[in-house]
Coordinates of C-alpha atoms in Angstrom, one line a residue:
X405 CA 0.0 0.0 0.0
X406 CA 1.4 3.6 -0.3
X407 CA 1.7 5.0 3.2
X408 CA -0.2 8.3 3.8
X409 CA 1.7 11.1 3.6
X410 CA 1.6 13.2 7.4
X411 CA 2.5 16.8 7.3
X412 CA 2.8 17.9 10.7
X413 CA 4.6 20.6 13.0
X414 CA 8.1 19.6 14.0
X415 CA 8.2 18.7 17.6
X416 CA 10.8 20.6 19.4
X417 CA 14.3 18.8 19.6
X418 CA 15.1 16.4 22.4
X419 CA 17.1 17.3 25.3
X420 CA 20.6 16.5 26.0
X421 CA 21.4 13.6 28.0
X422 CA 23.3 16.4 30.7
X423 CA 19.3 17.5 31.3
X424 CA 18.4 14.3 31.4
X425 CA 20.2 13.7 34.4
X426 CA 19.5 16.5 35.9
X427 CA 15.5 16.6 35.5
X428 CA 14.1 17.3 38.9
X429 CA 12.0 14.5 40.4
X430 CA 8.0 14.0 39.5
X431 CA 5.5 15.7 41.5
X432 CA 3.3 13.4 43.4
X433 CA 0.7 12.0 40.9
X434 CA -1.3 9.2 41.1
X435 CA 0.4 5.7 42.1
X436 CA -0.9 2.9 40.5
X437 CA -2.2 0.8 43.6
X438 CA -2.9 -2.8 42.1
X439 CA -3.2 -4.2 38.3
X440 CA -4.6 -7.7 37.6
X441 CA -5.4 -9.7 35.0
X442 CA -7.9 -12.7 34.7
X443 CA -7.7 -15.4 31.5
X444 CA -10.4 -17.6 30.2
X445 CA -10.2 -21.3 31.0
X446 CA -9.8 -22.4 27.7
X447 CA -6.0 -22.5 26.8
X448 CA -4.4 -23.9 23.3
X449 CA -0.8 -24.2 22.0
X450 CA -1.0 -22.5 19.1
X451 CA -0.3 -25.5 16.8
X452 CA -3.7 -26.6 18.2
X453 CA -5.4 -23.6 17.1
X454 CA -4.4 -23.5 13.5
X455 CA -6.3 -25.9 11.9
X456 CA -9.6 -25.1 13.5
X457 CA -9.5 -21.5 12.5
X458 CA -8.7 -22.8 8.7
X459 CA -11.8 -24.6 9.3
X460 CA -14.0 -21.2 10.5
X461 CA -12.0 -19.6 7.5
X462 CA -11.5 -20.8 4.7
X463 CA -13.3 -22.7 2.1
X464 CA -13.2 -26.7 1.7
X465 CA -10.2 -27.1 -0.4
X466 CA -8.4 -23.9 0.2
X467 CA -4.6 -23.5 0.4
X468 CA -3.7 -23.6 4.1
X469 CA -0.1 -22.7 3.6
X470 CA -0.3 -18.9 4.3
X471 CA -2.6 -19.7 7.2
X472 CA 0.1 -22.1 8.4
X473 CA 3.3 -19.4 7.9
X474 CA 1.1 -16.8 9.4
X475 CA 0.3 -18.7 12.7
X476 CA 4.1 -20.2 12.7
X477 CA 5.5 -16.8 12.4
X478 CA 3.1 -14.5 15.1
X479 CA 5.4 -15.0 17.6
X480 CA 2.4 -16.5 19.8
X481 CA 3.0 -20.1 21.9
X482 CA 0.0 -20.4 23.6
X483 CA -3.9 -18.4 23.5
X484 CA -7.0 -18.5 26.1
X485 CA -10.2 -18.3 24.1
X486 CA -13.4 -17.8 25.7
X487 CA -15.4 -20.4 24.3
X488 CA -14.0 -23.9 23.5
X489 CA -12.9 -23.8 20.1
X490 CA -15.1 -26.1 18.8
X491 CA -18.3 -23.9 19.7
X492 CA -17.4 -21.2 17.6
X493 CA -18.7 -23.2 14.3
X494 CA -21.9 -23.1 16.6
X495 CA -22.3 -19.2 16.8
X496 CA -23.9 -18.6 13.6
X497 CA -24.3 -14.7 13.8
X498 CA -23.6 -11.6 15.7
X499 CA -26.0 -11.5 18.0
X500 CA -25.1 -15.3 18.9
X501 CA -21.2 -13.7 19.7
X502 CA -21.9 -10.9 21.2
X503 CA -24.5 -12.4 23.7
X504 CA -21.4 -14.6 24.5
X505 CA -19.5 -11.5 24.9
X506 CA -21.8 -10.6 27.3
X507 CA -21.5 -13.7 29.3
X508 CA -17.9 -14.3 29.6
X509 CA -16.7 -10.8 29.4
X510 CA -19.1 -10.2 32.8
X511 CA -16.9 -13.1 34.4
X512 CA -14.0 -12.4 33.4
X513 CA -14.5 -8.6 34.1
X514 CA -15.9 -9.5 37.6
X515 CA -12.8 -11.8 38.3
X516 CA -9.9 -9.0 37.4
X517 CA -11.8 -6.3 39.3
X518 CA -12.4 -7.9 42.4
X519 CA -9.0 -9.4 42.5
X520 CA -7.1 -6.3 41.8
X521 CA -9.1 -4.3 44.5
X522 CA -8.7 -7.3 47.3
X523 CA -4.4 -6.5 46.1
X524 CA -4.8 -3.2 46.5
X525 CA -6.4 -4.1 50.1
X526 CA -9.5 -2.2 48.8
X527 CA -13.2 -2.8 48.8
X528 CA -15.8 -2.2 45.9
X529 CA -17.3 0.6 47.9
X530 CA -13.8 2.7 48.1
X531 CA -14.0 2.6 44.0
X532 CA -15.1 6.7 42.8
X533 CA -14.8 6.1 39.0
X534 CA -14.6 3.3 37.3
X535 CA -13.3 3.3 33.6
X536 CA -14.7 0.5 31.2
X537 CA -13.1 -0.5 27.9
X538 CA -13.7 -2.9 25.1
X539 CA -13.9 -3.0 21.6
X540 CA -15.2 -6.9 20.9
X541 CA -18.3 -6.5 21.7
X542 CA -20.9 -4.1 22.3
X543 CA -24.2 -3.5 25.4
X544 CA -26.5 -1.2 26.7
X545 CA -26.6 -0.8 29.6
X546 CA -22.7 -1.4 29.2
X547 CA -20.8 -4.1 31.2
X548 CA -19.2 -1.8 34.0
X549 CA -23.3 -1.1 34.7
X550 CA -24.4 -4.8 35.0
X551 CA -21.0 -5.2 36.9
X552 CA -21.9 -2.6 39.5
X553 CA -24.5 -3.8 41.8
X554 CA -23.1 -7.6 41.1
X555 CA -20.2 -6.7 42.8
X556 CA -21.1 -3.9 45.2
X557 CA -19.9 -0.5 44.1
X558 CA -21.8 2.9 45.0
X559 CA -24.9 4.0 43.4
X560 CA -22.8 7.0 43.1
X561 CA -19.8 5.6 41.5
X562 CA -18.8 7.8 38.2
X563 CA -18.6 5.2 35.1
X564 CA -16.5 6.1 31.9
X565 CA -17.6 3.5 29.4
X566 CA -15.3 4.2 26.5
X567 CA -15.3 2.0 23.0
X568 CA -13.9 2.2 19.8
X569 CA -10.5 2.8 21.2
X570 CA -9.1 -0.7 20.3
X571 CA -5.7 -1.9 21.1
X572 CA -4.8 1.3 22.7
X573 CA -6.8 1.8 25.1
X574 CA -5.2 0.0 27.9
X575 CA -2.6 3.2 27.6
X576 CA -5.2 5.5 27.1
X577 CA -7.5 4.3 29.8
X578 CA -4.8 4.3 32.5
X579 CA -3.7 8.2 30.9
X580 CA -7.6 9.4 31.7
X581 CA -7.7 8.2 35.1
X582 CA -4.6 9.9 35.2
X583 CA -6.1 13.3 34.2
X584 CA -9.0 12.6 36.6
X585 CA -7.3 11.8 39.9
X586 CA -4.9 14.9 39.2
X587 CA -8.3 17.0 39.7
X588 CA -9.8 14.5 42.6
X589 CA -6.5 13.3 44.6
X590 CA -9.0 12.2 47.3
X591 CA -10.2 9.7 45.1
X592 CA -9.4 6.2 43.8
X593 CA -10.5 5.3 40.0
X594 CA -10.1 1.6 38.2
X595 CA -9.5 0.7 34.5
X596 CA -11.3 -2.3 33.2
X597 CA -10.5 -3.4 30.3
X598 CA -12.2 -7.3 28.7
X599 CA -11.4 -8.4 25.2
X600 CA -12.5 -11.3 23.9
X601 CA -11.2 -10.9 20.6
X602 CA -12.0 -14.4 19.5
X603 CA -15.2 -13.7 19.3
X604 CA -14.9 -11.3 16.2
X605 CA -13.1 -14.1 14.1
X606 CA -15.5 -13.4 11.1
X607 CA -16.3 -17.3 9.7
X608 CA -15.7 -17.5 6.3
X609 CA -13.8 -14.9 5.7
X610 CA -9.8 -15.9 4.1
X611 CA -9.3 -12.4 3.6
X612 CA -5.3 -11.7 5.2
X613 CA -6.5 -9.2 7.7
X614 CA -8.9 -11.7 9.5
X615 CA -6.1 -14.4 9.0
X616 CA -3.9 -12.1 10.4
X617 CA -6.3 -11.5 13.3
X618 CA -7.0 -15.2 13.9
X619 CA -3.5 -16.4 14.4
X620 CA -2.1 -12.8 17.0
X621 CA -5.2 -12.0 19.1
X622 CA -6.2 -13.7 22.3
X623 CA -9.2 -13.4 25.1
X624 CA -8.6 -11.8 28.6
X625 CA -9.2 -8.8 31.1
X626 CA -7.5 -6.8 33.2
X627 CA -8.0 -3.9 36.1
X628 CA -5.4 -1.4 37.4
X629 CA -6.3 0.1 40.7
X630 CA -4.7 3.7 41.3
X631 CA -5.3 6.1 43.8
X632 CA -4.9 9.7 43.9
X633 CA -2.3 11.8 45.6
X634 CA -3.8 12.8 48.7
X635 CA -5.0 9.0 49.1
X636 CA -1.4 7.3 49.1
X637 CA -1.4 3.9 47.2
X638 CA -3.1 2.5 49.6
X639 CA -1.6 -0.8 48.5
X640 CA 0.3 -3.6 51.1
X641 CA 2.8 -3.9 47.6
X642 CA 6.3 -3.1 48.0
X643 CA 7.1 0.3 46.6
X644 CA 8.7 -0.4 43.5
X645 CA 5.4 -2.4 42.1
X646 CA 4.0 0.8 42.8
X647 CA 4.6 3.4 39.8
X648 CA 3.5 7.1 39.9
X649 CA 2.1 8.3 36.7
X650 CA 3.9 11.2 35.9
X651 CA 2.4 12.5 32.4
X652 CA 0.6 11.6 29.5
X653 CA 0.6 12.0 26.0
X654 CA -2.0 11.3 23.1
X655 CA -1.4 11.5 19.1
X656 CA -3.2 11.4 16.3
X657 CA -1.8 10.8 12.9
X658 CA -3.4 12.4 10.1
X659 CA -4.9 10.7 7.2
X660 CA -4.4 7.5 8.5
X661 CA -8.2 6.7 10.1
X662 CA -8.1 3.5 7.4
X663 CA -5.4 1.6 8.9
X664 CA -6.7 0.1 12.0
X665 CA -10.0 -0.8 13.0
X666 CA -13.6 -2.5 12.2
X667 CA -15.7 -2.6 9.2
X668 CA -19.2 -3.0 11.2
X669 CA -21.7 -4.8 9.4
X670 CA -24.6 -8.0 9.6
X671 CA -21.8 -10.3 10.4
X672 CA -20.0 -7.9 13.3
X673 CA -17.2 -6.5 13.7
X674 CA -14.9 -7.7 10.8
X675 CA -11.3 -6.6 11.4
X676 CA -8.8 -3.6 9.3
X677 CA -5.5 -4.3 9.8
X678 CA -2.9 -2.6 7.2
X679 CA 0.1 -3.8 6.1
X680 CA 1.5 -0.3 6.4
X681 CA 1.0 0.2 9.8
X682 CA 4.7 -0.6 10.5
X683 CA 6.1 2.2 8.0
X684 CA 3.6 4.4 9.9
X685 CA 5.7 3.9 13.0
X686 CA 9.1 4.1 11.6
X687 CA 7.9 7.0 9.8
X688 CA 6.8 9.0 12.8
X689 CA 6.1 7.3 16.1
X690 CA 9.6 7.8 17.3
X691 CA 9.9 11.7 16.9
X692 CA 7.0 12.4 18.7
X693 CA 8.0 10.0 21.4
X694 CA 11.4 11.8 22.0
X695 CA 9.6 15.2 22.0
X696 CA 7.3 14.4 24.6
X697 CA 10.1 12.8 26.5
X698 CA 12.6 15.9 25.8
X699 CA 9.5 18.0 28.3
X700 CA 10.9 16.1 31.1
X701 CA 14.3 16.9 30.5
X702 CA 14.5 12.7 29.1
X703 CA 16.0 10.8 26.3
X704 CA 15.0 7.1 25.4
X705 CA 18.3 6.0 27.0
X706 CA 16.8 6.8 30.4
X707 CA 13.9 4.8 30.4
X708 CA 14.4 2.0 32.3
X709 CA 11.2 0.0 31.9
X710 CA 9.6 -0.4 28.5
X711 CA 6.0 -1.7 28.9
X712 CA 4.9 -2.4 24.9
X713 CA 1.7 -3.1 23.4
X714 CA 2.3 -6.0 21.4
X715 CA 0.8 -5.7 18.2
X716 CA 2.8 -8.2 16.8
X717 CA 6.1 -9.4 15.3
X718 CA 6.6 -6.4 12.7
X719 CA 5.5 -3.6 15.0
X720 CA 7.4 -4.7 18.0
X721 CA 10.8 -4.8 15.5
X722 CA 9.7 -0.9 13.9
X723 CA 9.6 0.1 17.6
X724 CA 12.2 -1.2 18.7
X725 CA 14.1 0.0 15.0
X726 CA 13.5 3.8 15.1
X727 CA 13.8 4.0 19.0
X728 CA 17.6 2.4 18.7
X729 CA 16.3 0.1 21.5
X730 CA 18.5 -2.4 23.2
X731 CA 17.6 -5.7 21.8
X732 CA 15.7 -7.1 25.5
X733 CA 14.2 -3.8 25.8
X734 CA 10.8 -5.2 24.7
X735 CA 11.1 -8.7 25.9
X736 CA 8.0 -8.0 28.6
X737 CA 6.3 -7.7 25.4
X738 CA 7.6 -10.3 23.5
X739 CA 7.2 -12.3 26.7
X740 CA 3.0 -11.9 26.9
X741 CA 2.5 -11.8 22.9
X742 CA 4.1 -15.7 23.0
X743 CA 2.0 -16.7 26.4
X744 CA -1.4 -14.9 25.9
X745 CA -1.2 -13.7 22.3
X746 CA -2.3 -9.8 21.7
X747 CA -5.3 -8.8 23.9
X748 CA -5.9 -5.4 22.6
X749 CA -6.4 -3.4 25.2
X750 CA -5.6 -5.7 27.8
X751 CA -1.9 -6.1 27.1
X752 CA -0.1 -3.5 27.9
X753 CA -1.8 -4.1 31.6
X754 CA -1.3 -8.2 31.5
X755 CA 2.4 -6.8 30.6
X756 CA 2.6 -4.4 33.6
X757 CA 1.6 -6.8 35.9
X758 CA 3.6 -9.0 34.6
X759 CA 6.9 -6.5 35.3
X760 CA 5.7 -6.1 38.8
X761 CA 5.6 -9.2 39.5
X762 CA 8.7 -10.5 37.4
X763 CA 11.1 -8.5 38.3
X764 CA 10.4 -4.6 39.9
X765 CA 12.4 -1.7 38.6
X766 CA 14.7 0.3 41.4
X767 CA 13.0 2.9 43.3
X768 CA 13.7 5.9 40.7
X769 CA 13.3 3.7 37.4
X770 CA 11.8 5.8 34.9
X771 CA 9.0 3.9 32.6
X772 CA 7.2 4.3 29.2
X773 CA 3.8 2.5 28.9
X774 CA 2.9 2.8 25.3
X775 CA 0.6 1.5 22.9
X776 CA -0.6 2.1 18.9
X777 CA -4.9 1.9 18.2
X778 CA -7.2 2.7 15.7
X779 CA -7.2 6.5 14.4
X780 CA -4.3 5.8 13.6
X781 CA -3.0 6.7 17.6
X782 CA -0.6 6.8 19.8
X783 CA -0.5 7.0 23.4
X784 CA 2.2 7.6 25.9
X785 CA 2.0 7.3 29.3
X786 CA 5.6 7.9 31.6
X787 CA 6.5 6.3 34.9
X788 CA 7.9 6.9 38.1
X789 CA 8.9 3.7 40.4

């Protein structure tokens, strides 16, 4: 495809590495208190995945070998699905998948919630705002609603139901509850995010986006407890699994709104994913990245922590390629793509949990959470352990 061409202001230059290191510390901002994830029961190696979605796919006959490189080459091991596999010959139509959506996401949403509030030694009644994302299905009232008196929070609670964000709104979630405890410190907000992307595998469909889409993307949610300055984290976690946000940043890429995305019609949601995406990144991701760094007084060579949407293969390598990253830099994201395939919005949380938990960063470590969605976007959100 020819890549759009972007004409934009030129961000200012970065800062030397001498302001770098001298940067004064972060005000207090909101520490991020607890993040958990919860996975559907239903777990396949990859190989075992394959052939079934050639069978949703493609027609009787068909080719399977670009199916077969595609799903060889993702860079995924293992996937947990929300349905056993063999009951998604059994949907039939969009209402059929999203009333599953319904179901499992509900579970799912209710497991990650309640287990990241009972980390952050909180109760549903201490939650003030709750932020809900998905993109993989859609209901009105939304889920955070139903989830609200099944769980226990306020009548009053403040709910942020947000859609059409896609893969970057695990960034962009965290980066609005951000902007809202900087105004309400005495407050403590959570970001839900439940994608069950395997339930928008359009059947019949060979076309290389949905192929694409049926050999990276994976089912899962995920909350991230923080709590506002005034509040403390509140959390019984050791202070380097707790992170300040320190500042955000959101980008839109002009002329690019057919990259990324859905085409909605009778069957659902059926997937746009362009092979340009990648050029879109090399292109321009990186300068705007070092510009909003350089208003810290940083470079990339003082981030510490790298926590990566992983979109796949290709866009993991064009980050990593115009940031002149260390090659483990992104291995947290290499790490989930290969267990838990890409969750959309979920990742980049499953991924912070997983650094938490892995191995913390030193009190002081400066971190990058970042992630890519449909508009084309970007969305930056910088750390403080």
């Amino acid at each position: 495809m020819r890549v759009p061409v972007i004409v934009e202001p030129a961000p200012p230059l970065s800062a030397s590495p001498s302001a770098a290191r001298s940067a004064p510390p972060p005000t207090a901002g909101p520490a991020v208190a607890a993040v958990r994830c919860a996975l559907p029961p239903h777990r396949y190696a990859q190989s075992e995945l394959t052939e079934p979605i050639g069978d949703l796919c493609l027609s009787p006959g068909a080719d399977r070998a670009v199916l077969r490189r595609m799903h060889a080459s993702a860079g995924v091991r293992t996937r947990h699905l929300a349905l056993p596999i063999e009951q998604y010959a059994l949907l039939g139509d969009f209402g059929r998948s999203n009333d599953a959506w319904i179901e499992a996401g509900l579970d799912l949403g209710e497991e990650a919630l309640m287990g990241a509030l009972h980390e952050a030694g909180l109760g549903p009644a201490d939650v003030d705002l709750l932020v809900f994302t998905s993109v993989t299905g859609v209901a009105t009232p939304s889920l955070d609603a139903r989830l609200a008196g099944r769980v226990g929070l306020r009548p009053d609670v403040k709910r942020l139901p947000l859609f059409g964000l896609g893969c970057v709104a695990g960034a962009a979630g965290l980066a609005r509850v951000h902007d809202h405890l900087r105004g309400h410190p005495d407050d403590t907000a959570v970001l839900l995010a439940v994608e069950l992307c395997s339930l928008t595998l359009q059947r019949g469909d060979g076309s290389r986006a949905n192929l694409v889409a049926g050999a990276l993307f994976g089912d899962g949610a995920a909350a991230l407890v923080a709590r506002g300055s005034a509040r403390g984290s509140g959390s019984t976690a050791a202070p380097e699994a707790r992170p300040l946000v320190v500042a955000t940043r959101s980008h839109l890429y002009p002329g690019t709104e057919r990259l990324l995305g859905w085409e909605i019609g009778a069957d659902g949601f059926r997937v746009v994913i362009d092979a340009g995406v990648p050029d879109i990144v090399r292109g321009h991701f990186g300068r705007h990245l070092r510009a909003f760094l350089a208003e810290h007084g940083l470079t990339v060579d003082d981030i510490g922590t790298w926590i990566c949407h992983p979109g796949g293969p290709r866009i993991l390598s064009a980050v990593s390629e115009t940031l002149g990253l260390p090659d483990d830099s992104l291995d947290s994201a290499r790490r989930s793509l290969a267990a838990v395939g890409n969750m959309s919005s979920v990742s980049v949380l499953h991924i912070l949990q997983s650094v938490r938990e892995r191995r913390p960063p030193e009190p002081g470590t400066w971190g990058l959470l970042l992630a890519m969605g449909p508009g084309f976007c970007s969305e930056l959100v910088l750390l403080r352990w």
